[in-house]
């Protein structure tokens, strides 16, 4: 895995063991970043939550493209070791990185300022209702900025774009894309 673009372009990242994570491929990550860029305009100054960080590739890609701050959450000890090694590759960005060694679903980040982008790449077996409940906590605690986007990667067999729990939170799917067995949706607040 490599950082695709930005300040740290080409930097090689380590991946956790395959039995505990499913890293987003470079191809999907590049498509994801392009789609997010078209929705956001750019990444400069954004406060980002990488909720199921794994290797940290998604959050580090955003950091490379100018994000002001990225908070990484990971609970698996093996993945945490690899994530910490990857974060150590970016000492010049240390002040822009925060690592939480916790289960984001049990200990949601309800502190600090609002997030401009939430990156969700949970295990594909995770019920979308569980993800919606997690997002509901962030919404209730005012942790999403008005212009916030939520990136949700999942298996293509799940149709989360029309899941009623997201609509109940005031989140609407702005984009849905599929790449092989992988799909992602980008949600935004319905400000109408």
PDB file of C-alpha atoms in Angstrom:
ATOM      1  CA  UNK A   1       0.000   0.000   0.000  1.00  0.00           C
ATOM      2  CA  UNK A   2       1.196   3.478  -0.846  1.00  0.00           C
ATOM      3  CA  UNK A   3      -0.049   6.997  -0.225  1.00  0.00           C
ATOM      4  CA  UNK A   4      -1.597   7.930  -3.575  1.00  0.00           C
ATOM      5  CA  UNK A   5      -1.253  11.735  -3.614  1.00  0.00           C
ATOM      6  CA  UNK A   6      -0.306  14.847  -1.713  1.00  0.00           C
ATOM      7  CA  UNK A   7       2.562  15.760   0.587  1.00  0.00           C
ATOM      8  CA  UNK A   8       3.445  12.130   1.397  1.00  0.00           C
ATOM      9  CA  UNK A   9       2.761  10.648  -2.051  1.00  0.00           C
ATOM     10  CA  UNK A  10       4.479   7.330  -2.655  1.00  0.00           C
ATOM     11  CA  UNK A  11       5.174   6.614   1.019  1.00  0.00           C
ATOM     12  CA  UNK A  12       4.814   2.857   1.578  1.00  0.00           C
ATOM     13  CA  UNK A  13       2.526   1.686   4.396  1.00  0.00           C
ATOM     14  CA  UNK A  14       2.505  -1.625   6.227  1.00  0.00           C
ATOM     15  CA  UNK A  15      -0.671  -3.704   6.343  1.00  0.00           C
ATOM     16  CA  UNK A  16      -1.962  -5.624   9.364  1.00  0.00           C
ATOM     17  CA  UNK A  17      -2.277  -9.412   9.008  1.00  0.00           C
ATOM     18  CA  UNK A  18      -4.943 -10.345   6.442  1.00  0.00           C
ATOM     19  CA  UNK A  19      -6.944 -12.367   8.965  1.00  0.00           C
ATOM     20  CA  UNK A  20      -7.744  -9.275  11.059  1.00  0.00           C
ATOM     21  CA  UNK A  21      -8.259  -6.504   8.502  1.00  0.00           C
ATOM     22  CA  UNK A  22      -9.205  -5.953   4.904  1.00  0.00           C
ATOM     23  CA  UNK A  23      -7.185  -2.956   3.707  1.00  0.00           C
ATOM     24  CA  UNK A  24      -8.859  -0.754   1.123  1.00  0.00           C
ATOM     25  CA  UNK A  25      -7.033  -1.345  -2.149  1.00  0.00           C
ATOM     26  CA  UNK A  26      -5.065   1.487  -3.733  1.00  0.00           C
ATOM     27  CA  UNK A  27      -7.583   1.514  -6.632  1.00  0.00           C
ATOM     28  CA  UNK A  28     -10.606   1.905  -4.345  1.00  0.00           C
ATOM     29  CA  UNK A  29      -8.767   4.396  -2.119  1.00  0.00           C
ATOM     30  CA  UNK A  30      -7.875   6.510  -5.156  1.00  0.00           C
ATOM     31  CA  UNK A  31     -11.514   6.448  -6.356  1.00  0.00           C
ATOM     32  CA  UNK A  32     -12.714   7.249  -2.851  1.00  0.00           C
ATOM     33  CA  UNK A  33     -10.351  10.214  -2.514  1.00  0.00           C
ATOM     34  CA  UNK A  34     -11.300  11.541  -5.942  1.00  0.00           C
ATOM     35  CA  UNK A  35     -14.990  11.298  -5.050  1.00  0.00           C
ATOM     36  CA  UNK A  36     -14.466  12.948  -1.671  1.00  0.00           C
ATOM     37  CA  UNK A  37     -12.432  15.714  -3.303  1.00  0.00           C
ATOM     38  CA  UNK A  38     -15.250  16.428  -5.753  1.00  0.00           C
ATOM     39  CA  UNK A  39     -17.683  16.644  -2.803  1.00  0.00           C
ATOM     40  CA  UNK A  40     -15.428  18.663  -0.467  1.00  0.00           C
ATOM     41  CA  UNK A  41     -13.430  20.884  -2.813  1.00  0.00           C
ATOM     42  CA  UNK A  42     -10.229  20.013  -0.954  1.00  0.00           C
ATOM     43  CA  UNK A  43      -8.972  18.544   2.324  1.00  0.00           C
ATOM     44  CA  UNK A  44      -7.239  21.648   3.664  1.00  0.00           C
ATOM     45  CA  UNK A  45      -8.059  22.366   7.286  1.00  0.00           C
ATOM     46  CA  UNK A  46     -10.436  19.418   7.775  1.00  0.00           C
ATOM     47  CA  UNK A  47     -10.924  17.602  11.087  1.00  0.00           C
ATOM     48  CA  UNK A  48     -11.279  13.890  10.260  1.00  0.00           C
ATOM     49  CA  UNK A  49     -12.238  10.759  12.171  1.00  0.00           C
ATOM     50  CA  UNK A  50     -10.867   7.430  10.871  1.00  0.00           C
ATOM     51  CA  UNK A  51     -13.170   5.249  12.973  1.00  0.00           C
ATOM     52  CA  UNK A  52     -11.978   1.729  12.069  1.00  0.00           C
ATOM     53  CA  UNK A  53      -8.421   2.680  11.193  1.00  0.00           C
ATOM     54  CA  UNK A  54      -6.690  -0.666  10.574  1.00  0.00           C
ATOM     55  CA  UNK A  55      -3.455   0.365   8.811  1.00  0.00           C
ATOM     56  CA  UNK A  56      -4.482   4.029   8.883  1.00  0.00           C
ATOM     57  CA  UNK A  57      -4.270   4.271   5.089  1.00  0.00           C
ATOM     58  CA  UNK A  58      -7.549   6.194   4.680  1.00  0.00           C
ATOM     59  CA  UNK A  59      -6.776   8.809   7.321  1.00  0.00           C
ATOM     60  CA  UNK A  60      -3.138   9.124   6.256  1.00  0.00           C
ATOM     61  CA  UNK A  61      -4.248   9.704   2.667  1.00  0.00           C
ATOM     62  CA  UNK A  62      -6.385  12.610   3.912  1.00  0.00           C
ATOM     63  CA  UNK A  63      -3.503  13.916   6.023  1.00  0.00           C
ATOM     64  CA  UNK A  64      -1.235  13.818   2.981  1.00  0.00           C
ATOM     65  CA  UNK A  65      -3.787  15.915   1.097  1.00  0.00           C
ATOM     66  CA  UNK A  66      -3.905  18.672   3.705  1.00  0.00           C
ATOM     67  CA  UNK A  67      -6.244  17.625   6.524  1.00  0.00           C
ATOM     68  CA  UNK A  68      -5.633  19.688   9.655  1.00  0.00           C
ATOM     69  CA  UNK A  69      -6.232  16.809  12.073  1.00  0.00           C
ATOM     70  CA  UNK A  70      -6.958  13.086  11.859  1.00  0.00           C
ATOM     71  CA  UNK A  71      -8.122  11.014  14.826  1.00  0.00           C
ATOM     72  CA  UNK A  72      -7.532   7.288  14.364  1.00  0.00           C
ATOM     73  CA  UNK A  73      -9.508   4.674  16.328  1.00  0.00           C
ATOM     74  CA  UNK A  74      -8.459   1.031  16.417  1.00  0.00           C
ATOM     75  CA  UNK A  75      -9.140  -1.718  18.968  1.00  0.00           C
ATOM     76  CA  UNK A  76      -7.277  -4.758  17.615  1.00  0.00           C
ATOM     77  CA  UNK A  77      -3.820  -5.049  19.209  1.00  0.00           C
ATOM     78  CA  UNK A  78      -2.121  -6.475  16.100  1.00  0.00           C
ATOM     79  CA  UNK A  79      -3.607  -3.785  13.902  1.00  0.00           C
ATOM     80  CA  UNK A  80      -2.653  -1.155  16.491  1.00  0.00           C
ATOM     81  CA  UNK A  81       1.016  -2.153  16.306  1.00  0.00           C
ATOM     82  CA  UNK A  82       1.004  -1.769  12.521  1.00  0.00           C
ATOM     83  CA  UNK A  83      -0.978   1.470  12.725  1.00  0.00           C
ATOM     84  CA  UNK A  84       1.506   2.933  15.206  1.00  0.00           C
ATOM     85  CA  UNK A  85       4.394   1.934  12.913  1.00  0.00           C
ATOM     86  CA  UNK A  86       2.652   3.636   9.988  1.00  0.00           C
ATOM     87  CA  UNK A  87       1.955   6.789  12.012  1.00  0.00           C
ATOM     88  CA  UNK A  88       5.622   6.880  13.042  1.00  0.00           C
ATOM     89  CA  UNK A  89       6.511   7.229   9.346  1.00  0.00           C
ATOM     90  CA  UNK A  90       5.049  10.762   9.491  1.00  0.00           C
ATOM     91  CA  UNK A  91       6.952  12.527  12.319  1.00  0.00           C
ATOM     92  CA  UNK A  92       6.501  15.908  10.612  1.00  0.00           C
ATOM     93  CA  UNK A  93       2.714  15.466  10.955  1.00  0.00           C
ATOM     94  CA  UNK A  94       2.735  14.260  14.574  1.00  0.00           C
ATOM     95  CA  UNK A  95       0.854  17.306  15.916  1.00  0.00           C
ATOM     96  CA  UNK A  96      -1.929  16.643  13.375  1.00  0.00           C
ATOM     97  CA  UNK A  97      -2.432  13.009  14.446  1.00  0.00           C
ATOM     98  CA  UNK A  98      -4.347  11.574  17.382  1.00  0.00           C
ATOM     99  CA  UNK A  99      -4.537   7.828  18.101  1.00  0.00           C
ATOM    100  CA  UNK A 100      -7.227   6.282  20.295  1.00  0.00           C
ATOM    101  CA  UNK A 101      -6.696   2.657  21.315  1.00  0.00           C
ATOM    102  CA  UNK A 102     -10.358   1.838  21.826  1.00  0.00           C
ATOM    103  CA  UNK A 103     -13.495   0.364  20.310  1.00  0.00           C
ATOM    104  CA  UNK A 104     -15.085   3.357  18.585  1.00  0.00           C
ATOM    105  CA  UNK A 105     -18.542   1.780  18.847  1.00  0.00           C
ATOM    106  CA  UNK A 106     -18.310   1.431  22.644  1.00  0.00           C
ATOM    107  CA  UNK A 107     -16.343   4.651  23.237  1.00  0.00           C
ATOM    108  CA  UNK A 108     -17.433   7.109  20.542  1.00  0.00           C
ATOM    109  CA  UNK A 109     -15.477  10.350  20.265  1.00  0.00           C
ATOM    110  CA  UNK A 110     -17.760  12.904  21.886  1.00  0.00           C
ATOM    111  CA  UNK A 111     -15.060  15.460  22.710  1.00  0.00           C
ATOM    112  CA  UNK A 112     -13.261  18.202  20.843  1.00  0.00           C
ATOM    113  CA  UNK A 113     -14.606  19.994  17.817  1.00  0.00           C
ATOM    114  CA  UNK A 114     -16.918  18.699  15.141  1.00  0.00           C
ATOM    115  CA  UNK A 115     -15.698  16.359  12.418  1.00  0.00           C
ATOM    116  CA  UNK A 116     -15.779  17.478   8.796  1.00  0.00           C
ATOM    117  CA  UNK A 117     -15.290  13.935   7.497  1.00  0.00           C
ATOM    118  CA  UNK A 118     -15.946  10.563   9.130  1.00  0.00           C
ATOM    119  CA  UNK A 119     -14.277   7.535   7.529  1.00  0.00           C
ATOM    120  CA  UNK A 120     -16.062   4.256   8.210  1.00  0.00           C
ATOM    121  CA  UNK A 121     -14.515   1.018   6.980  1.00  0.00           C
ATOM    122  CA  UNK A 122     -15.883  -1.467   9.540  1.00  0.00           C
ATOM    123  CA  UNK A 123     -15.829  -5.241   9.185  1.00  0.00           C
ATOM    124  CA  UNK A 124     -18.297  -5.984   6.390  1.00  0.00           C
ATOM    125  CA  UNK A 125     -20.347  -8.193   8.727  1.00  0.00           C
ATOM    126  CA  UNK A 126     -21.226  -5.132  10.821  1.00  0.00           C
ATOM    127  CA  UNK A 127     -24.958  -4.437  10.691  1.00  0.00           C
ATOM    128  CA  UNK A 128     -25.659  -1.028   9.093  1.00  0.00           C
ATOM    129  CA  UNK A 129     -27.992  -0.302  12.031  1.00  0.00           C
ATOM    130  CA  UNK A 130     -24.960  -0.496  14.365  1.00  0.00           C
ATOM    131  CA  UNK A 131     -23.161   2.050  12.177  1.00  0.00           C
ATOM    132  CA  UNK A 132     -26.266   4.265  12.108  1.00  0.00           C
ATOM    133  CA  UNK A 133     -26.500   4.082  15.917  1.00  0.00           C
ATOM    134  CA  UNK A 134     -22.846   5.131  16.178  1.00  0.00           C
ATOM    135  CA  UNK A 135     -23.453   8.052  13.809  1.00  0.00           C
ATOM    136  CA  UNK A 136     -26.567   8.908  15.840  1.00  0.00           C
ATOM    137  CA  UNK A 137     -24.347   9.371  18.900  1.00  0.00           C
ATOM    138  CA  UNK A 138     -22.065  11.719  16.951  1.00  0.00           C
ATOM    139  CA  UNK A 139     -25.044  13.690  15.651  1.00  0.00           C
ATOM    140  CA  UNK A 140     -26.665  13.927  19.118  1.00  0.00           C
ATOM    141  CA  UNK A 141     -23.403  15.188  20.647  1.00  0.00           C
ATOM    142  CA  UNK A 142     -22.868  17.765  17.879  1.00  0.00           C
ATOM    143  CA  UNK A 143     -19.749  16.011  16.600  1.00  0.00           C
ATOM    144  CA  UNK A 144     -20.510  16.493  12.896  1.00  0.00           C
ATOM    145  CA  UNK A 145     -19.987  19.901  11.330  1.00  0.00           C
ATOM    146  CA  UNK A 146     -22.842  21.272   9.213  1.00  0.00           C
ATOM    147  CA  UNK A 147     -21.016  20.382   5.997  1.00  0.00           C
ATOM    148  CA  UNK A 148     -19.745  16.995   7.260  1.00  0.00           C
ATOM    149  CA  UNK A 149     -19.443  13.999   4.974  1.00  0.00           C
ATOM    150  CA  UNK A 150     -19.535  10.361   6.056  1.00  0.00           C
ATOM    151  CA  UNK A 151     -17.671   7.800   3.954  1.00  0.00           C
ATOM    152  CA  UNK A 152     -19.027   4.285   4.572  1.00  0.00           C
ATOM    153  CA  UNK A 153     -17.286   1.337   2.892  1.00  0.00           C
ATOM    154  CA  UNK A 154     -19.122  -1.983   2.863  1.00  0.00           C
ATOM    155  CA  UNK A 155     -19.742  -5.140   0.869  1.00  0.00           C
ATOM    156  CA  UNK A 156     -21.650  -4.515  -2.347  1.00  0.00           C
ATOM    157  CA  UNK A 157     -24.460  -6.814  -1.179  1.00  0.00           C
ATOM    158  CA  UNK A 158     -25.542  -4.180   1.370  1.00  0.00           C
ATOM    159  CA  UNK A 159     -27.810  -1.381   0.224  1.00  0.00           C
ATOM    160  CA  UNK A 160     -27.099   1.284   2.800  1.00  0.00           C
ATOM    161  CA  UNK A 161     -28.001   4.288   0.635  1.00  0.00           C
ATOM    162  CA  UNK A 162     -31.695   3.718   1.307  1.00  0.00           C
ATOM    163  CA  UNK A 163     -31.381   2.396   4.857  1.00  0.00           C
ATOM    164  CA  UNK A 164     -34.040   4.258   6.887  1.00  0.00           C
ATOM    165  CA  UNK A 165     -31.802   4.673   9.943  1.00  0.00           C
ATOM    166  CA  UNK A 166     -29.530   7.083   8.039  1.00  0.00           C
ATOM    167  CA  UNK A 167     -32.460   9.157   6.810  1.00  0.00           C
ATOM    168  CA  UNK A 168     -33.772   9.358  10.400  1.00  0.00           C
ATOM    169  CA  UNK A 169     -30.434  10.964  11.334  1.00  0.00           C
ATOM    170  CA  UNK A 170     -30.834  13.529   8.573  1.00  0.00           C
ATOM    171  CA  UNK A 171     -28.093  11.893   6.474  1.00  0.00           C
ATOM    172  CA  UNK A 172     -28.654  11.409   2.756  1.00  0.00           C
ATOM    173  CA  UNK A 173     -26.527   9.426   0.338  1.00  0.00           C
ATOM    174  CA  UNK A 174     -24.774  11.823  -2.027  1.00  0.00           C
ATOM    175  CA  UNK A 175     -22.756   9.149  -3.863  1.00  0.00           C
ATOM    176  CA  UNK A 176     -22.797   5.354  -4.185  1.00  0.00           C
ATOM    177  CA  UNK A 177     -20.012   3.518  -6.038  1.00  0.00           C
ATOM    178  CA  UNK A 178     -19.143  -0.142  -6.512  1.00  0.00           C
ATOM    179  CA  UNK A 179     -15.741  -1.697  -7.274  1.00  0.00           C
ATOM    180  CA  UNK A 180     -15.915  -5.489  -7.575  1.00  0.00           C
ATOM    181  CA  UNK A 181     -17.200  -6.799  -4.223  1.00  0.00           C
ATOM    182  CA  UNK A 182     -16.610  -3.444  -2.499  1.00  0.00           C
ATOM    183  CA  UNK A 183     -19.034  -0.535  -2.374  1.00  0.00           C
ATOM    184  CA  UNK A 184     -19.024   2.797  -0.667  1.00  0.00           C
ATOM    185  CA  UNK A 185     -21.556   5.477   0.081  1.00  0.00           C
ATOM    186  CA  UNK A 186     -20.866   9.070   0.934  1.00  0.00           C
ATOM    187  CA  UNK A 187     -23.508  10.645   3.145  1.00  0.00           C
ATOM    188  CA  UNK A 188     -24.053  14.295   3.939  1.00  0.00           C
ATOM    189  CA  UNK A 189     -26.398  16.153   6.228  1.00  0.00           C
ATOM    190  CA  UNK A 190     -29.732  16.993   4.669  1.00  0.00           C
ATOM    191  CA  UNK A 191     -29.778  20.757   5.188  1.00  0.00           C
ATOM    192  CA  UNK A 192     -32.974  21.349   3.182  1.00  0.00           C
TER     193      UNK A 192
END
